[in-house]
mmCIF file with all atom_site columns, C-alpha atoms in Angstrom:
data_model
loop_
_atom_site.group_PDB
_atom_site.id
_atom_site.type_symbol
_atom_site.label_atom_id
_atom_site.label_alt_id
_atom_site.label_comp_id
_atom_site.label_asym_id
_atom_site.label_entity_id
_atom_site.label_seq_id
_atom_site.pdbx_PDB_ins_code
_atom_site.Cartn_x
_atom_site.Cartn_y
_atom_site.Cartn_z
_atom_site.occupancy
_atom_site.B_iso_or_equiv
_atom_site.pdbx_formal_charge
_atom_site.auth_seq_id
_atom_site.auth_comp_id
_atom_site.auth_asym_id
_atom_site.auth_atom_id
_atom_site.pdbx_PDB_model_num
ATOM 1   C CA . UNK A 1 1   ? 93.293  72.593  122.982 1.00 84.00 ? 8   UNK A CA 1
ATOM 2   C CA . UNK A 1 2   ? 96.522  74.634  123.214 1.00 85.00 ? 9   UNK A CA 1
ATOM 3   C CA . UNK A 1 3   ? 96.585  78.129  124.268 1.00 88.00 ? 10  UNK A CA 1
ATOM 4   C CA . UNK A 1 4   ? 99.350  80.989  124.257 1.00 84.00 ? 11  UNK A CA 1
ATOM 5   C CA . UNK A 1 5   ? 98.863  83.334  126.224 1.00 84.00 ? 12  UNK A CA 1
ATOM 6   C CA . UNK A 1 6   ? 100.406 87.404  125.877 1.00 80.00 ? 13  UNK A CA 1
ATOM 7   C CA . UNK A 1 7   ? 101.658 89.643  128.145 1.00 84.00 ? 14  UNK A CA 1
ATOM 8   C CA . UNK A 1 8   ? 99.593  92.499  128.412 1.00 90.00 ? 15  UNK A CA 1
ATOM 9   C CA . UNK A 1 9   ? 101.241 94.948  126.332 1.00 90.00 ? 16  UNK A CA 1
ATOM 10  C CA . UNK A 1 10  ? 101.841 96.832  123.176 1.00 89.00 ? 17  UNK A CA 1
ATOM 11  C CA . UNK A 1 11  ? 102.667 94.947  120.344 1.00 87.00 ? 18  UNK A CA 1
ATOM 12  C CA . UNK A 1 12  ? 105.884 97.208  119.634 1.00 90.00 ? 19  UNK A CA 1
ATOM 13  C CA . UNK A 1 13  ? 106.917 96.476  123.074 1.00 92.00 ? 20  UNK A CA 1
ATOM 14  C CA . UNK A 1 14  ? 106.479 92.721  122.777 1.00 91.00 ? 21  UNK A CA 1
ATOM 15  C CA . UNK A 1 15  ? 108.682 93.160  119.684 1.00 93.00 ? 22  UNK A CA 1
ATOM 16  C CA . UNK A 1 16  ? 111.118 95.361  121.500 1.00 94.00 ? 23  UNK A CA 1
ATOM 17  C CA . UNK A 1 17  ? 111.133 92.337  123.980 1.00 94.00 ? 24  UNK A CA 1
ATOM 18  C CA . UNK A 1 18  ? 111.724 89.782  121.081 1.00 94.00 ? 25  UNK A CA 1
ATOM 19  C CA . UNK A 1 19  ? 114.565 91.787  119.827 1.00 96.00 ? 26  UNK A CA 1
ATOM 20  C CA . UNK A 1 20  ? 116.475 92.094  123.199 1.00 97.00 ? 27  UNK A CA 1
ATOM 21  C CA . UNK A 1 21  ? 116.187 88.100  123.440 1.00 97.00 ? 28  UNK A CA 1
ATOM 22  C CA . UNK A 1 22  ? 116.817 87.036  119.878 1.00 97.00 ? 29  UNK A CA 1
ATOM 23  C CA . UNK A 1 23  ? 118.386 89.960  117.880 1.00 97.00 ? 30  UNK A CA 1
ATOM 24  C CA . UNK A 1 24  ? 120.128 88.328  115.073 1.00 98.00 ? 31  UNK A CA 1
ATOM 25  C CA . UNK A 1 25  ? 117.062 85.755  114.237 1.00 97.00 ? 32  UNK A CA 1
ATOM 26  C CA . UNK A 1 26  ? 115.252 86.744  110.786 1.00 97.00 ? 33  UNK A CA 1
ATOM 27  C CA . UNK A 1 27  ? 111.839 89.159  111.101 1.00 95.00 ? 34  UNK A CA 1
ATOM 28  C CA . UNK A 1 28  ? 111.129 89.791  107.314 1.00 94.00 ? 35  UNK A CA 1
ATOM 29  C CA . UNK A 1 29  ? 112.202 88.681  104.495 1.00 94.00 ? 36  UNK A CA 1
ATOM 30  C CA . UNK A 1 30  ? 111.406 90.808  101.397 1.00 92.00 ? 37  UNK A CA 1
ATOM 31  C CA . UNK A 1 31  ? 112.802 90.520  98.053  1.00 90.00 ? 38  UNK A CA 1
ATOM 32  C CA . UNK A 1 32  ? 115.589 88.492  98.992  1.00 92.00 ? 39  UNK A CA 1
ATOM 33  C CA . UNK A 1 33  ? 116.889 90.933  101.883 1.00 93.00 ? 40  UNK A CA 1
ATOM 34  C CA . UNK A 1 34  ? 116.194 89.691  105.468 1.00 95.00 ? 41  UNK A CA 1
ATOM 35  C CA . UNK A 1 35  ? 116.329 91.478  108.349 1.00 96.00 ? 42  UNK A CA 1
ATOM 36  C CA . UNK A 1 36  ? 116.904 90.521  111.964 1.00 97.00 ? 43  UNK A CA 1
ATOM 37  C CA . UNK A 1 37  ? 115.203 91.510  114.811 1.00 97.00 ? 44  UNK A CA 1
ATOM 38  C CA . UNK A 1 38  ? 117.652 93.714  116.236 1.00 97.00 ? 45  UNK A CA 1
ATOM 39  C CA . UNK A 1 39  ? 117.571 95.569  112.446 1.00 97.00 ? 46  UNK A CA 1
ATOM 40  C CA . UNK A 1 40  ? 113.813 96.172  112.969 1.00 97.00 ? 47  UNK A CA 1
ATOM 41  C CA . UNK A 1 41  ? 113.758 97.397  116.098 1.00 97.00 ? 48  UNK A CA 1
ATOM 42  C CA . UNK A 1 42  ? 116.869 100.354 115.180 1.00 97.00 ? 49  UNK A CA 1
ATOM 43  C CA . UNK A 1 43  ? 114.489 100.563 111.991 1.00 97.00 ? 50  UNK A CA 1
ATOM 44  C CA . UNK A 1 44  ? 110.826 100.978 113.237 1.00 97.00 ? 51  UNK A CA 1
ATOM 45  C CA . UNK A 1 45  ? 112.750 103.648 116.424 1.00 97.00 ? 52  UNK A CA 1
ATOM 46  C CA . UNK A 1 46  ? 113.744 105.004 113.949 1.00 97.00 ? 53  UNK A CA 1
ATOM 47  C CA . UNK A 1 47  ? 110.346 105.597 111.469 1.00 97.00 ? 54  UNK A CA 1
ATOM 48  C CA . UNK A 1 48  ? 108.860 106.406 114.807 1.00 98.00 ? 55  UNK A CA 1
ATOM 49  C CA . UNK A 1 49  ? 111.584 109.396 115.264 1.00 98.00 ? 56  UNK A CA 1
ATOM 50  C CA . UNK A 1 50  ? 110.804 110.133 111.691 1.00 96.00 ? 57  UNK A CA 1
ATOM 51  C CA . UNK A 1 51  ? 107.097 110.456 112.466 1.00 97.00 ? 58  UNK A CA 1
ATOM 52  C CA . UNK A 1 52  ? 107.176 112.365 115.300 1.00 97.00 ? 59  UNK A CA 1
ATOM 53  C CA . UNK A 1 53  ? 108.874 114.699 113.250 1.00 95.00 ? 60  UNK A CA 1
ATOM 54  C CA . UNK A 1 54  ? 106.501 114.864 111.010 1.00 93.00 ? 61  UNK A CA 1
ATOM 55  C CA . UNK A 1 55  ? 103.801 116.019 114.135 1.00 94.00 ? 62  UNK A CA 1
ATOM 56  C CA . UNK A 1 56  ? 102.495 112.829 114.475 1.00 97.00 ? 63  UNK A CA 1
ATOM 57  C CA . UNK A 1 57  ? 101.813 112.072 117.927 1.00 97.00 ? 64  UNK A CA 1
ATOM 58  C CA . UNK A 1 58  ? 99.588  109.977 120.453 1.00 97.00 ? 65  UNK A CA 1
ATOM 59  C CA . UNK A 1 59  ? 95.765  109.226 119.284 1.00 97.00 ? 66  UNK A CA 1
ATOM 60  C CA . UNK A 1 60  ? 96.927  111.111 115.839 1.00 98.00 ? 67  UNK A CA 1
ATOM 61  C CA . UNK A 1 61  ? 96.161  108.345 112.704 1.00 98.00 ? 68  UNK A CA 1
ATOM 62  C CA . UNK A 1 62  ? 98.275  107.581 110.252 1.00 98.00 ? 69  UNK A CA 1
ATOM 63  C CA . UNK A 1 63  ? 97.238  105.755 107.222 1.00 98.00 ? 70  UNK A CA 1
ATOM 64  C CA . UNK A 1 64  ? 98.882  103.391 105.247 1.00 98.00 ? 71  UNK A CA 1
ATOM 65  C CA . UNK A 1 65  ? 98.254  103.018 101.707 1.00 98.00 ? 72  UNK A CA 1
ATOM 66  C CA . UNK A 1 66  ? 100.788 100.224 100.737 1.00 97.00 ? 73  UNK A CA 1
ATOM 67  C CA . UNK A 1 67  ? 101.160 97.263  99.379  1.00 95.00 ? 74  UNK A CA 1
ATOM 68  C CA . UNK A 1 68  ? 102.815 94.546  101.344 1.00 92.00 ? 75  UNK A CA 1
ATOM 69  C CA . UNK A 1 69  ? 106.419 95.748  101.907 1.00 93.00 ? 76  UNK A CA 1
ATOM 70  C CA . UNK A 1 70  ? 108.970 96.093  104.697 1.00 94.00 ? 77  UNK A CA 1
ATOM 71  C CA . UNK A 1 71  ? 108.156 99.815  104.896 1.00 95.00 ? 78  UNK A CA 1
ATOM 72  C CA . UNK A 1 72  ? 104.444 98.630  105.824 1.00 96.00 ? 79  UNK A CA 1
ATOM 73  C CA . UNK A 1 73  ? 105.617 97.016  108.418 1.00 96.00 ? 80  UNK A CA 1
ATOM 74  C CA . UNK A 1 74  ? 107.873 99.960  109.783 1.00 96.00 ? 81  UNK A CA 1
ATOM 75  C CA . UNK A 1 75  ? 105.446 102.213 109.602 1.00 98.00 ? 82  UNK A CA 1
ATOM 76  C CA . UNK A 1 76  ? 102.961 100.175 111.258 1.00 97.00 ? 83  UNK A CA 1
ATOM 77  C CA . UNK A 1 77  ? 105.209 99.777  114.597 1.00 97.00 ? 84  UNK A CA 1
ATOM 78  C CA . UNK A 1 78  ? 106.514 102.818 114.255 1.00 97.00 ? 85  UNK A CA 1
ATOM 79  C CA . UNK A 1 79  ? 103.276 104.013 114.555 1.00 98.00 ? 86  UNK A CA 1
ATOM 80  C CA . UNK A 1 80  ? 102.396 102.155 117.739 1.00 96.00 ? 87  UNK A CA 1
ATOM 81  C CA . UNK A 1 81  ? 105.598 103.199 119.342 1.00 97.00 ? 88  UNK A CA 1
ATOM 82  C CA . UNK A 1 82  ? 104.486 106.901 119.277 1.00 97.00 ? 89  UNK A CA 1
ATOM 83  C CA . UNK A 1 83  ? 100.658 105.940 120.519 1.00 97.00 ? 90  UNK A CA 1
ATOM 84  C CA . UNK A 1 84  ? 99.556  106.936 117.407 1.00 98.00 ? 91  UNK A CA 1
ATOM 85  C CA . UNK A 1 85  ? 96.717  104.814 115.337 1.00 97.00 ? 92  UNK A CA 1
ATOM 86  C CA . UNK A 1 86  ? 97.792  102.809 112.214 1.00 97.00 ? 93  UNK A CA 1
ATOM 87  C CA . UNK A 1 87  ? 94.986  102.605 109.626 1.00 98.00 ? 94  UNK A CA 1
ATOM 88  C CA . UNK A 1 88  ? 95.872  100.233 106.946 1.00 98.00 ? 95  UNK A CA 1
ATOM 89  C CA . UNK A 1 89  ? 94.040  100.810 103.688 1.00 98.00 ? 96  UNK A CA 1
ATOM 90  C CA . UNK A 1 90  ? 93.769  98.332  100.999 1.00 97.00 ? 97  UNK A CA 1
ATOM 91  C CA . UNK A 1 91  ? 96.445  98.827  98.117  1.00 96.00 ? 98  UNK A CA 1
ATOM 92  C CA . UNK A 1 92  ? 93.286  98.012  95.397  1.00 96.00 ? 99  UNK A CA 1
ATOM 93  C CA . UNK A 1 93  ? 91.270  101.069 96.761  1.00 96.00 ? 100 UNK A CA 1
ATOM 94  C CA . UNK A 1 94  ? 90.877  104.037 94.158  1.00 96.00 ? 101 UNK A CA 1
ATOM 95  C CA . UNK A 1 95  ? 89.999  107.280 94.139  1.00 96.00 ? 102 UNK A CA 1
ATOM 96  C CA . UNK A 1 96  ? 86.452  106.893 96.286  1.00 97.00 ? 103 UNK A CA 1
ATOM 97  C CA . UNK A 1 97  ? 87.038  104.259 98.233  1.00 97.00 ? 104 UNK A CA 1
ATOM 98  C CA . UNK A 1 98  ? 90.353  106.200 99.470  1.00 97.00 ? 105 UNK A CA 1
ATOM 99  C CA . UNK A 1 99  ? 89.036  109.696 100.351 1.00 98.00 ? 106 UNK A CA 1
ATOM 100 C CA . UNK A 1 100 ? 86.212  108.028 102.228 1.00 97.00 ? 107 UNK A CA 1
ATOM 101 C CA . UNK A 1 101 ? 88.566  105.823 104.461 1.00 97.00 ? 108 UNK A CA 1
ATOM 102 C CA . UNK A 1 102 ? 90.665  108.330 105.065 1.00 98.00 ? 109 UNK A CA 1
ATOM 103 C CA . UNK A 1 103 ? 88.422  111.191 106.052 1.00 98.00 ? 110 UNK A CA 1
ATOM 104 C CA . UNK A 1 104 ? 86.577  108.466 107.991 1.00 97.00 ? 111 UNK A CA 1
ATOM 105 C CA . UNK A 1 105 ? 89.801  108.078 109.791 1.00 97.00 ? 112 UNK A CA 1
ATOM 106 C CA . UNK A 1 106 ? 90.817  111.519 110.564 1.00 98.00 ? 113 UNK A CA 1
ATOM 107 C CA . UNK A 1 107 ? 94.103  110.552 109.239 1.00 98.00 ? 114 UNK A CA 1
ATOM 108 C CA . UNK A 1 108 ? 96.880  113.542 109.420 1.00 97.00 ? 115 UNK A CA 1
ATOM 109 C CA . UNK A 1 109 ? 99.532  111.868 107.844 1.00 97.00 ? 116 UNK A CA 1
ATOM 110 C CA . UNK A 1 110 ? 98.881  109.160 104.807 1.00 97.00 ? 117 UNK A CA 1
ATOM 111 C CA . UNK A 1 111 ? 102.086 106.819 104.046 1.00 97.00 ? 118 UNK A CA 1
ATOM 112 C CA . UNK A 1 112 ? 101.396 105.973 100.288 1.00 97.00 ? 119 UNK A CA 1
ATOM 113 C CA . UNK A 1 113 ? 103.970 103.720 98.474  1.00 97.00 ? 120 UNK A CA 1
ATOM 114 C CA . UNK A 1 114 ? 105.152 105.332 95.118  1.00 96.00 ? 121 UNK A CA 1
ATOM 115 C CA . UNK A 1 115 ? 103.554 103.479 93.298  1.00 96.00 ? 122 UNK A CA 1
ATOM 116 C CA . UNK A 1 116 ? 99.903  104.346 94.201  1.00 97.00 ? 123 UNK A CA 1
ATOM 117 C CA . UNK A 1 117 ? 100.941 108.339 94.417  1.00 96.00 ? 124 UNK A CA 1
ATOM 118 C CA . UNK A 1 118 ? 98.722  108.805 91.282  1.00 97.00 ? 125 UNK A CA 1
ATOM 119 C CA . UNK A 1 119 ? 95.510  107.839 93.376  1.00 97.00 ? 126 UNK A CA 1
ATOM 120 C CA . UNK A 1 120 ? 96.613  110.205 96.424  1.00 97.00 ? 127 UNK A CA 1
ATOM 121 C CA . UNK A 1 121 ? 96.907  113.069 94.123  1.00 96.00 ? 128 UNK A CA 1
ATOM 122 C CA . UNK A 1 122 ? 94.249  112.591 92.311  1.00 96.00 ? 129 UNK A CA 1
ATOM 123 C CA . UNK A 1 123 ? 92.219  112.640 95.736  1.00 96.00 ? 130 UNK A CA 1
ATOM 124 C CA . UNK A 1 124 ? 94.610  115.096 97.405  1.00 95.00 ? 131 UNK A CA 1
ATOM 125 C CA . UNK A 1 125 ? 91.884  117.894 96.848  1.00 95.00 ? 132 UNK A CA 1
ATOM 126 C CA . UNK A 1 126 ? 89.198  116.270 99.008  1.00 97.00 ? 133 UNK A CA 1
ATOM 127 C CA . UNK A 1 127 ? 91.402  114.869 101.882 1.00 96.00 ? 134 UNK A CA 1
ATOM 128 C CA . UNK A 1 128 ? 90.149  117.312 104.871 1.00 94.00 ? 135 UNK A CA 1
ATOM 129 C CA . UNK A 1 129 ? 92.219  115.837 107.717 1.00 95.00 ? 136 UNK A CA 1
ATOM 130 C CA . UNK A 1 130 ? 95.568  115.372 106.084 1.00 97.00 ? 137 UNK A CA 1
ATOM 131 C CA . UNK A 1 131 ? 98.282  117.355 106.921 1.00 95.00 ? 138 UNK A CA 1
ATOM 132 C CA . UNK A 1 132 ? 101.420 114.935 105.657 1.00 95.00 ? 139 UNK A CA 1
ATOM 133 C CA . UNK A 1 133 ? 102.192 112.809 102.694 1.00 96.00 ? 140 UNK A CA 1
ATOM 134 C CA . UNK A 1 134 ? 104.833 110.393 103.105 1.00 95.00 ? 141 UNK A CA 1
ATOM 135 C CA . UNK A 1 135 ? 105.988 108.954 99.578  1.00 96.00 ? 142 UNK A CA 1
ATOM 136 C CA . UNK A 1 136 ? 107.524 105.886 99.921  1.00 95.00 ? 143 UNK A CA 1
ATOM 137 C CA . UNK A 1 137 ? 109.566 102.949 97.865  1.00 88.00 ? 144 UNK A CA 1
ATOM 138 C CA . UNK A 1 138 ? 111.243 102.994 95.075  1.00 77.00 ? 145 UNK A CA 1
ATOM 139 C CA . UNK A 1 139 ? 114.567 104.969 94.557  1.00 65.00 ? 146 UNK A CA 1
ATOM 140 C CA . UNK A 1 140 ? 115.856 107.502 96.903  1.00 51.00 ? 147 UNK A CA 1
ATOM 141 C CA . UNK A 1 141 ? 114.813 110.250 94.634  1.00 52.00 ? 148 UNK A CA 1
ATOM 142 C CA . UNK A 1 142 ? 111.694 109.199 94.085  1.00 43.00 ? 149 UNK A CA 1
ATOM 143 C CA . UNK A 1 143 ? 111.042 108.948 98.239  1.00 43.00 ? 150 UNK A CA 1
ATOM 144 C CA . UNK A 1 144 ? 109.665 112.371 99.065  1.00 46.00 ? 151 UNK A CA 1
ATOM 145 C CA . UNK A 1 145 ? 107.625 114.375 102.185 1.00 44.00 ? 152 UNK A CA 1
ATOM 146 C CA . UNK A 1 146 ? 104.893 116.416 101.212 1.00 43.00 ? 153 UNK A CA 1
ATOM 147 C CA . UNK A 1 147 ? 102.817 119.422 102.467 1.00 42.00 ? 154 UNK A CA 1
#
């Protein structure tokens, strides 16, 4: 039986590592766009900076309700570089499903891809712990921060 093993640390270090040693080798491809390792790691720093920004910090949780896209992905390391706790939610949750998961997380910031806003603000109301909403995808005026 083969085994692999892992250095004992963070995944957004171990991808930090990969980076440094193979920079211009592809990470993600996503609608015919692919970016290199070196990309993702100047792209997750920076989400992370973003982030922080926003107040997230260490032990805080983020959620992430997205579908699979790059800015998943970012968000998710970015995330992990800040010591902060990435709580994916599943892009076919609605209105009930969603405010449960995310008051059971304590989540203070929710990433929500444009395209599921509707649900978020339908929920908005009864989401105790939230502090953030991060809009995300689509065009560049459609990408929006709100309070």
């Amino acid at each position: 039986m083969t085994t692999v093993d892992y250095p004992d640390i963070p995944l957004h270090d171990l991808m930090r590592r990969t980076a440094a040693r193979w920079p211009e080798r592809p990470a993600l491809s996503w609608a015919g766009r692919t970016r290199s390792f070196g990309e993702f790691e100047v792209e997750s720093t920076r989400v992370a900076n973003a982030l922080h920004a926003l107040g997230l910090g260490r032990g805080d949780r983020l959620s992430l309700y997205l579908p699979n896209c790059p800015e998943y992905e970012l968000l998710f390391y970015g995330a992990s570089m800040l010591g902060a706790i990435a709580c994916p939610l599943n892009a076919a949750y609605r209105d009930h499903e969603l405010t449960h998961q995310i008051n059971d997380a304590g989540a203070t910031v929710v990433a929500v891809h444009h395209t599921l806003w509707p649900v978020v603000e339908r929920c908005r109301g009864r989401l105790g712990t939230v502090e953030r909403f991060l809009v995300v995808g689509g065009d560049r005026k459609s990408t929006r921060l709100n309070s």
